[in-house]
């Protein structure tokens, strides 16, 4: 309500410091007596370390120490963990290999850290790193997930025979096979979901600082979830007990998932700080290291088959996916191609039988973990490419085929765990069809053809699951943590408010939207609200930001805490104004007795709470409440995206002429920020479809797309002016009726783009990214 | 980056003397290739001798039927120069298609031509117009100057002072940008001169910039895009990498030449 309440386009409070260069990022922090770390990284994708000679490096100017995996093992520092247990079909637990923070004996991908040099300056550390002499016995490498289990593939971890980490499944195999056998038509599709490099604009940074007198560690890092980092570094890596380790993640310049994970460099900086006597150790990734060490995303190879009856209703869907998890299992890697992927394989459709098998494999590549969308983009790409292909091969309109198969009543239990709570898929489809002028498509195609171009249109009706997640449910599925969120609302004696949240903002605008929520309840203005996050010493334990959860889960926790604050404020006000508590209302910064002219400022109530001079009998002074919110279900944002492209057959260049995105995010706090999230997601999704893709040399395992000279990040002029709008079905699962909007753009857009291109040039499939050379080759192959 | 020294000479002779005293030094002429290479620790010159402030290397002028551009002129100055736009607007267009605003304000024509990156834009204009390279020692015809990828006729210590472009009847440049780097994947400079049609292509070939002589002959007889139908450049001579194979690049060359021609009709 109001100009700064829920639903208002409040300008982002945090942008003043960001756009004036006053943001305070981890690399901006320079502690007294800081030393600098440079990592010696493997030039080989797979090799045995025969010897490491640090003599020359240790003697180099400014060098304080040179440490190796043997030193780490000698100090009994634990390896990194994967925090989500997946069991194979046969009930056996996943086969996780060791993940030391510095490689010991074997290196498993190009960029694997082998030693670290600590020096007085960054330049001295780098210079000395080149003097570390390492003898390698180069081993055969495998980078293609489809070849990881071949008989001649190298064994990457002794724990995972044949490089198979798990062979997992979900759904009903017999029912799905029966549906396929009885089908009037079946459509088969082989799909590759290309590997991506997240590339947030701020590379990762870690500063480890050890206080010898207090036996206390501090880690400053670029984290989306500092409390989880502290938990892992304490309980599993064994740096220090939690009360002796503070983790601070200040301003963070984008994460997209890649900064959820606990990385080796953080362990090394903490450990090394103690090792060298307590001077802080700082490491700042350069862009090359980011390409070689930030967890990548996607990388699925899938074969799928969908069954239709004679009326074109889907009767079954069978999926087999090989997921590349890279050289080591990153923090949440195991969950991405399983519970975050296969549970969404019903899409927006009523499908009676689904069966999916997922084989996760090790390869000699950078570890793969969650990246904007995490599993849901892979599911959406598969389903929506399948639906478009099916429509073409069944000879029906792709919008009609989708409409016929939409889930139309809620709640809807899918065969793959998820229970959709609310949605109106026809509403988003109809709105998108109207926006794109679907009826005018044939005329537009003819106009393009007349000027030598080919026009095409593609749909994507996506659904995703956000607001991760009910703790008991994810616990039963193997999660090592609960996925609730916490909040503390601290009212100051003058009536201003600090909200301490376990969510972490790294671009999402929490400082604005969370303040809007508080203002909506109390009417004190967003500038009287400060959002505090990202410091384990300040904020109670929290789970962090990923999976579009900060609204649906994080803000729900704030709602609960606000409920308690309001209840106490009403008690105090009723006492002071000699009214019944039931008659007290809070609005516009005033606490009023309904139906009378009695009122007092909210700040006055706050002051009364803190003076304690006149409180109801037995009431504690103060006005500060905390809450933990555990969701009751996932939330299910959905939408229809329509992409219209024009292809230049001479060059293969694809121009996106129109991109219509109609999303149902439930209730929206700040439409401007939501649109920004959608724009950014679309840029990344279109990037995946047209521009971005990792290429490894298949023999050597070298990363060929290791810089922006070869890895095509989307630029503003690659993108059209987006036409975004929303429909609303309120989410029944949380107090604000919100669903989450952070990933939808990246989830929904790739299939819309590829469906449009394949429509334009008349081919069944084209691999992402659909670069000009690939489109040109496809056109000429098809001609 | 490794430690290095930086020199900012104020005359050509001072620059020559500095280079003469240090065999491991490198000339810096904007640094849009050299500096990133040094930052990646792939180059470690003992010193950088900055050529951008030498008065001998500055200025844009029209001398009779020739446009003369000082080697230290940044791309942005060429892009916006009234003399260039009046005499050979295709060069202004080419300069405006090079890099991004940052690159265009730091990178120089001399640096680009001296480096002879196979995907650089300027070599196509130099060869396409039959320009003359004036160095501190001699003059070199464009035909003799470019000797393959990153290879030129420049000797050690030789400095490009200016480049003289004969003003053509008409010229045009069309560029297909590499999706990631935005260098030329195929850049076609087409010039109509009193001596005939010249077509120089950058970005596509293994040997760097080259003249498409078969296209020149066809266009000399019939200056229309259709004149190239049935002709092609040899795909075996083209680059091939993860962004496009040689057949694709050969196609791009023809398409860009056709578009360059179409722009002149």
mmCIF file of N, CA and C in Angstrom, chain A residues 125-199:
data_model
loop_
_atom_site.group_PDB
_atom_site.id
_atom_site.type_symbol
_atom_site.label_atom_id
_atom_site.label_comp_id
_atom_site.label_asym_id
_atom_site.label_seq_id
_atom_site.Cartn_x
_atom_site.Cartn_y
_atom_site.Cartn_z
ATOM 1 N N UNK A 125 53.597 -12.798 -5.076
ATOM 2 C CA UNK A 125 52.992 -14.129 -4.974
ATOM 3 C C UNK A 125 52.879 -14.771 -6.357
ATOM 4 N N UNK A 126 52.474 -13.972 -7.332
ATOM 5 C CA UNK A 126 52.331 -14.518 -8.691
ATOM 6 C C UNK A 126 53.683 -14.885 -9.280
ATOM 7 N N UNK A 127 54.644 -13.995 -9.100
ATOM 8 C CA UNK A 127 55.980 -14.287 -9.628
ATOM 9 C C UNK A 127 56.517 -15.585 -9.025
ATOM 10 N N UNK A 128 56.357 -15.730 -7.725
ATOM 11 C CA UNK A 128 56.897 -16.917 -7.060
ATOM 12 C C UNK A 128 56.126 -18.180 -7.456
ATOM 13 N N UNK A 129 54.829 -18.017 -7.717
ATOM 14 C CA UNK A 129 54.028 -19.186 -8.101
ATOM 15 C C UNK A 129 54.601 -19.842 -9.357
ATOM 16 N N UNK A 130 55.197 -19.022 -10.223
ATOM 17 C CA UNK A 130 55.786 -19.581 -11.448
ATOM 18 C C UNK A 130 57.078 -20.338 -11.170
ATOM 19 N N UNK A 131 57.611 -20.171 -9.971
ATOM 20 C CA UNK A 131 58.858 -20.861 -9.631
ATOM 21 C C UNK A 131 58.629 -22.203 -8.943
ATOM 22 N N UNK A 132 57.389 -22.493 -8.634
ATOM 23 C CA UNK A 132 57.091 -23.808 -8.038
ATOM 24 C C UNK A 132 57.220 -24.850 -9.143
ATOM 25 N N UNK A 133 58.120 -25.795 -8.923
ATOM 26 C CA UNK A 133 58.389 -26.797 -9.966
ATOM 27 C C UNK A 133 57.621 -28.078 -9.665
ATOM 28 N N UNK A 134 56.786 -28.459 -10.615
ATOM 29 C CA UNK A 134 55.947 -29.646 -10.406
ATOM 30 C C UNK A 134 56.180 -30.602 -11.561
ATOM 31 N N UNK A 135 56.471 -31.841 -11.220
ATOM 32 C CA UNK A 135 56.567 -32.892 -12.243
ATOM 33 C C UNK A 135 55.250 -33.645 -12.284
ATOM 34 N N UNK A 136 54.674 -33.710 -13.468
ATOM 35 C CA UNK A 136 53.412 -34.429 -13.631
ATOM 36 C C UNK A 136 53.613 -35.648 -14.530
ATOM 37 N N UNK A 137 52.881 -36.686 -14.240
ATOM 38 C CA UNK A 137 52.706 -37.771 -15.219
ATOM 39 C C UNK A 137 51.303 -37.566 -15.792
ATOM 40 N N UNK A 138 51.255 -37.147 -17.041
ATOM 41 C CA UNK A 138 49.968 -36.809 -17.630
ATOM 42 C C UNK A 138 49.152 -38.076 -17.881
ATOM 43 N N UNK A 139 47.903 -38.054 -17.463
ATOM 44 C CA UNK A 139 47.005 -39.199 -17.632
ATOM 45 C C UNK A 139 45.951 -38.864 -18.684
ATOM 46 N N UNK A 140 45.327 -39.881 -19.216
ATOM 47 C CA UNK A 140 44.239 -39.674 -20.173
ATOM 48 C C UNK A 140 43.101 -38.934 -19.483
ATOM 49 N N UNK A 141 42.476 -38.034 -20.221
ATOM 50 C CA UNK A 141 41.366 -37.262 -19.657
ATOM 51 C C UNK A 141 40.079 -37.580 -20.408
ATOM 52 N N UNK A 142 38.958 -37.401 -19.711
ATOM 53 C CA UNK A 142 37.663 -37.478 -20.381
ATOM 54 C C UNK A 142 36.862 -36.250 -19.973
ATOM 55 N N UNK A 143 36.274 -35.586 -20.948
ATOM 56 C CA UNK A 143 35.485 -34.390 -20.651
ATOM 57 C C UNK A 143 34.025 -34.529 -21.088
ATOM 58 N N UNK A 144 33.750 -35.449 -21.984
ATOM 59 C CA UNK A 144 32.399 -35.622 -22.515
ATOM 60 C C UNK A 144 31.604 -36.541 -21.584
ATOM 61 N N UNK A 145 30.514 -36.043 -20.996
ATOM 62 C CA UNK A 145 29.768 -36.891 -20.052
ATOM 63 C C UNK A 145 29.258 -38.180 -20.692
ATOM 64 N N UNK A 146 28.980 -38.124 -21.985
ATOM 65 C CA UNK A 146 28.470 -39.324 -22.658
ATOM 66 C C UNK A 146 29.556 -40.382 -22.807
ATOM 67 N N UNK A 147 30.813 -39.987 -22.632
ATOM 68 C CA UNK A 147 31.913 -40.950 -22.771
ATOM 69 C C UNK A 147 32.563 -41.303 -21.442
ATOM 70 N N UNK A 148 32.080 -40.700 -20.363
ATOM 71 C CA UNK A 148 32.737 -40.882 -19.065
ATOM 72 C C UNK A 148 32.685 -42.326 -18.594
ATOM 73 N N UNK A 149 31.646 -43.049 -19.024
ATOM 74 C CA UNK A 149 31.516 -44.436 -18.553
ATOM 75 C C UNK A 149 32.055 -45.444 -19.562
ATOM 76 N N UNK A 150 32.665 -44.971 -20.644
ATOM 77 C CA UNK A 150 33.234 -45.896 -21.629
ATOM 78 C C UNK A 150 34.333 -46.735 -20.986
ATOM 79 N N UNK A 151 34.527 -47.908 -21.555
ATOM 80 C CA UNK A 151 35.523 -48.823 -20.994
ATOM 81 C C UNK A 151 36.927 -48.219 -21.029
ATOM 82 N N UNK A 152 37.191 -47.416 -22.048
ATOM 83 C CA UNK A 152 38.543 -46.850 -22.137
ATOM 84 C C UNK A 152 38.671 -45.478 -21.486
ATOM 85 N N UNK A 153 37.626 -45.033 -20.787
ATOM 86 C CA UNK A 153 37.720 -43.744 -20.093
ATOM 87 C C UNK A 153 38.594 -43.905 -18.857
ATOM 88 N N UNK A 154 39.341 -42.878 -18.502
ATOM 89 C CA UNK A 154 40.175 -42.974 -17.297
ATOM 90 C C UNK A 154 39.308 -43.000 -16.042
ATOM 91 N N UNK A 155 39.805 -43.647 -15.006
ATOM 92 C CA UNK A 155 39.123 -43.666 -13.714
ATOM 93 C C UNK A 155 39.525 -42.405 -12.963
ATOM 94 N N UNK A 156 38.545 -41.558 -12.616
ATOM 95 C CA UNK A 156 38.889 -40.243 -12.061
ATOM 96 C C UNK A 156 38.983 -40.266 -10.539
ATOM 97 N N UNK A 157 38.057 -40.932 -9.896
ATOM 98 C CA UNK A 157 38.129 -41.111 -8.433
ATOM 99 C C UNK A 157 38.021 -42.605 -8.146
ATOM 100 N N UNK A 158 38.843 -43.139 -7.255
ATOM 101 C CA UNK A 158 38.760 -44.580 -6.965
ATOM 102 C C UNK A 158 37.398 -44.972 -6.378
ATOM 103 N N UNK A 159 36.729 -44.014 -5.726
ATOM 104 C CA UNK A 159 35.454 -44.343 -5.064
ATOM 105 C C UNK A 159 34.329 -44.585 -6.070
ATOM 106 N N UNK A 160 34.436 -44.011 -7.267
ATOM 107 C CA UNK A 160 33.323 -44.058 -8.226
ATOM 108 C C UNK A 160 33.729 -44.886 -9.440
ATOM 109 N N UNK A 161 33.440 -46.169 -9.378
ATOM 110 C CA UNK A 161 33.825 -47.080 -10.459
ATOM 111 C C UNK A 161 33.159 -46.654 -11.758
ATOM 112 N N UNK A 162 33.940 -46.624 -12.814
ATOM 113 C CA UNK A 162 33.404 -46.227 -14.115
ATOM 114 C C UNK A 162 32.948 -44.777 -14.148
ATOM 115 N N UNK A 163 33.405 -43.998 -13.165
ATOM 116 C CA UNK A 163 33.078 -42.561 -13.067
ATOM 117 C C UNK A 163 31.599 -42.300 -12.811
ATOM 118 N N UNK A 164 30.872 -43.334 -12.422
ATOM 119 C CA UNK A 164 29.440 -43.176 -12.157
ATOM 120 C C UNK A 164 29.244 -42.815 -10.682
ATOM 121 N N UNK A 165 28.712 -41.628 -10.449
ATOM 122 C CA UNK A 165 28.501 -41.166 -9.069
ATOM 123 C C UNK A 165 27.193 -41.734 -8.521
ATOM 124 N N UNK A 166 26.162 -41.642 -9.305
ATOM 125 C CA UNK A 166 24.910 -42.312 -8.940
ATOM 126 C C UNK A 166 24.106 -42.591 -10.191
ATOM 127 N N UNK A 167 23.225 -43.542 -10.054
ATOM 128 C CA UNK A 167 22.316 -43.954 -11.123
ATOM 129 C C UNK A 167 20.937 -43.925 -10.480
ATOM 130 N N UNK A 168 20.307 -42.775 -10.566
ATOM 131 C CA UNK A 168 19.115 -42.449 -9.780
ATOM 132 C C UNK A 168 17.892 -42.486 -10.674
ATOM 133 N N UNK A 169 16.756 -42.689 -10.087
ATOM 134 C CA UNK A 169 15.537 -42.622 -10.891
ATOM 135 C C UNK A 169 14.365 -42.105 -10.073
ATOM 136 N N UNK A 170 13.337 -41.723 -10.815
ATOM 137 C CA UNK A 170 12.129 -41.199 -10.175
ATOM 138 C C UNK A 170 10.948 -41.576 -11.068
ATOM 139 N N UNK A 171 9.804 -41.773 -10.479
ATOM 140 C CA UNK A 171 8.591 -42.047 -11.254
ATOM 141 C C UNK A 171 8.324 -43.541 -11.395
ATOM 142 N N UNK A 172 7.422 -43.842 -12.305
ATOM 143 C CA UNK A 172 6.907 -45.208 -12.450
ATOM 144 C C UNK A 172 7.334 -45.757 -13.811
ATOM 145 N N UNK A 173 8.340 -46.618 -13.793
ATOM 146 C CA UNK A 173 8.880 -47.146 -15.055
ATOM 147 C C UNK A 173 7.857 -47.996 -15.788
ATOM 148 N N UNK A 174 7.189 -48.867 -15.059
ATOM 149 C CA UNK A 174 6.255 -49.796 -15.705
ATOM 150 C C UNK A 174 5.085 -49.052 -16.337
ATOM 151 N N UNK A 175 4.533 -48.114 -15.594
ATOM 152 C CA UNK A 175 3.391 -47.358 -16.120
ATOM 153 C C UNK A 175 3.799 -46.525 -17.337
ATOM 154 N N UNK A 176 5.021 -45.983 -17.287
ATOM 155 C CA UNK A 176 5.485 -45.157 -18.405
ATOM 156 C C UNK A 176 5.746 -46.020 -19.634
ATOM 157 N N UNK A 177 6.376 -47.174 -19.425
ATOM 158 C CA UNK A 177 6.597 -48.086 -20.560
ATOM 159 C C UNK A 177 5.266 -48.539 -21.157
ATOM 160 N N UNK A 178 4.301 -48.778 -20.298
ATOM 161 C CA UNK A 178 2.983 -49.199 -20.784
ATOM 162 C C UNK A 178 2.335 -48.085 -21.611
ATOM 163 N N UNK A 179 2.485 -46.859 -21.140
ATOM 164 C CA UNK A 179 1.921 -45.717 -21.884
ATOM 165 C C UNK A 179 2.586 -45.583 -23.244
ATOM 166 N N UNK A 180 3.892 -45.767 -23.274
ATOM 167 C CA UNK A 180 4.607 -45.674 -24.552
ATOM 168 C C UNK A 180 4.167 -46.796 -25.498
ATOM 169 N N UNK A 181 3.980 -47.994 -24.938
ATOM 170 C CA UNK A 181 3.584 -49.131 -25.765
ATOM 171 C C UNK A 181 2.184 -48.947 -26.335
ATOM 172 N N UNK A 182 1.327 -48.300 -25.555
ATOM 173 C CA UNK A 182 -0.067 -48.151 -25.980
ATOM 174 C C UNK A 182 -0.321 -46.862 -26.755
ATOM 175 N N UNK A 183 0.732 -46.066 -26.945
ATOM 176 C CA UNK A 183 0.530 -44.727 -27.513
ATOM 177 C C UNK A 183 0.094 -44.772 -28.966
ATOM 178 N N UNK A 184 -0.715 -43.770 -29.348
ATOM 179 C CA UNK A 184 -1.047 -43.601 -30.769
ATOM 180 C C UNK A 184 0.172 -43.078 -31.517
ATOM 181 N N UNK A 185 0.896 -42.181 -30.870
ATOM 182 C CA UNK A 185 2.131 -41.649 -31.453
ATOM 183 C C UNK A 185 3.156 -41.464 -30.342
ATOM 184 N N UNK A 186 4.406 -41.703 -30.651
ATOM 185 C CA UNK A 186 5.469 -41.332 -29.710
ATOM 186 C C UNK A 186 6.441 -40.417 -30.433
ATOM 187 N N UNK A 187 6.981 -39.478 -29.677
ATOM 188 C CA UNK A 187 7.955 -38.525 -30.222
ATOM 189 C C UNK A 187 9.247 -38.703 -29.446
ATOM 190 N N UNK A 188 10.332 -38.897 -30.182
ATOM 191 C CA UNK A 188 11.638 -39.051 -29.531
ATOM 192 C C UNK A 188 12.479 -37.811 -29.775
ATOM 193 N N UNK A 189 13.279 -37.482 -28.785
ATOM 194 C CA UNK A 189 14.131 -36.304 -28.932
ATOM 195 C C UNK A 189 15.419 -36.508 -28.144
ATOM 196 N N UNK A 190 16.537 -36.225 -28.788
ATOM 197 C CA UNK A 190 17.832 -36.192 -28.100
ATOM 198 C C UNK A 190 18.201 -34.731 -27.890
ATOM 199 N N UNK A 191 18.534 -34.397 -26.670
ATOM 200 C CA UNK A 191 18.746 -32.994 -26.320
ATOM 201 C C UNK A 191 20.035 -32.858 -25.519
ATOM 202 N N UNK A 192 20.828 -31.868 -25.883
ATOM 203 C CA UNK A 192 22.001 -31.523 -25.079
ATOM 204 C C UNK A 192 21.757 -30.155 -24.456
ATOM 205 N N UNK A 193 21.965 -30.070 -23.153
ATOM 206 C CA UNK A 193 21.885 -28.773 -22.489
ATOM 207 C C UNK A 193 23.311 -28.302 -22.238
ATOM 208 N N UNK A 194 23.685 -27.227 -22.922
ATOM 209 C CA UNK A 194 25.086 -26.822 -22.986
ATOM 210 C C UNK A 194 25.624 -26.297 -21.659
ATOM 211 N N UNK A 195 26.904 -26.561 -21.462
ATOM 212 C CA UNK A 195 27.593 -26.121 -20.245
ATOM 213 C C UNK A 195 27.860 -24.611 -20.312
ATOM 214 N N UNK A 196 27.659 -23.949 -19.179
ATOM 215 C CA UNK A 196 27.801 -22.492 -19.115
ATOM 216 C C UNK A 196 28.758 -22.086 -18.004
ATOM 217 N N UNK A 197 29.374 -20.939 -18.183
ATOM 218 C CA UNK A 197 30.194 -20.327 -17.133
ATOM 219 C C UNK A 197 29.404 -19.149 -16.565
ATOM 220 N N UNK A 198 29.170 -19.118 -15.250
ATOM 221 C CA UNK A 198 28.289 -18.088 -14.695
ATOM 222 C C UNK A 198 28.789 -16.660 -14.918
ATOM 223 N N UNK A 199 30.082 -16.405 -14.656
ATOM 224 C CA UNK A 199 30.652 -15.077 -14.899
ATOM 225 C C UNK A 199 29.916 -13.916 -14.241
#
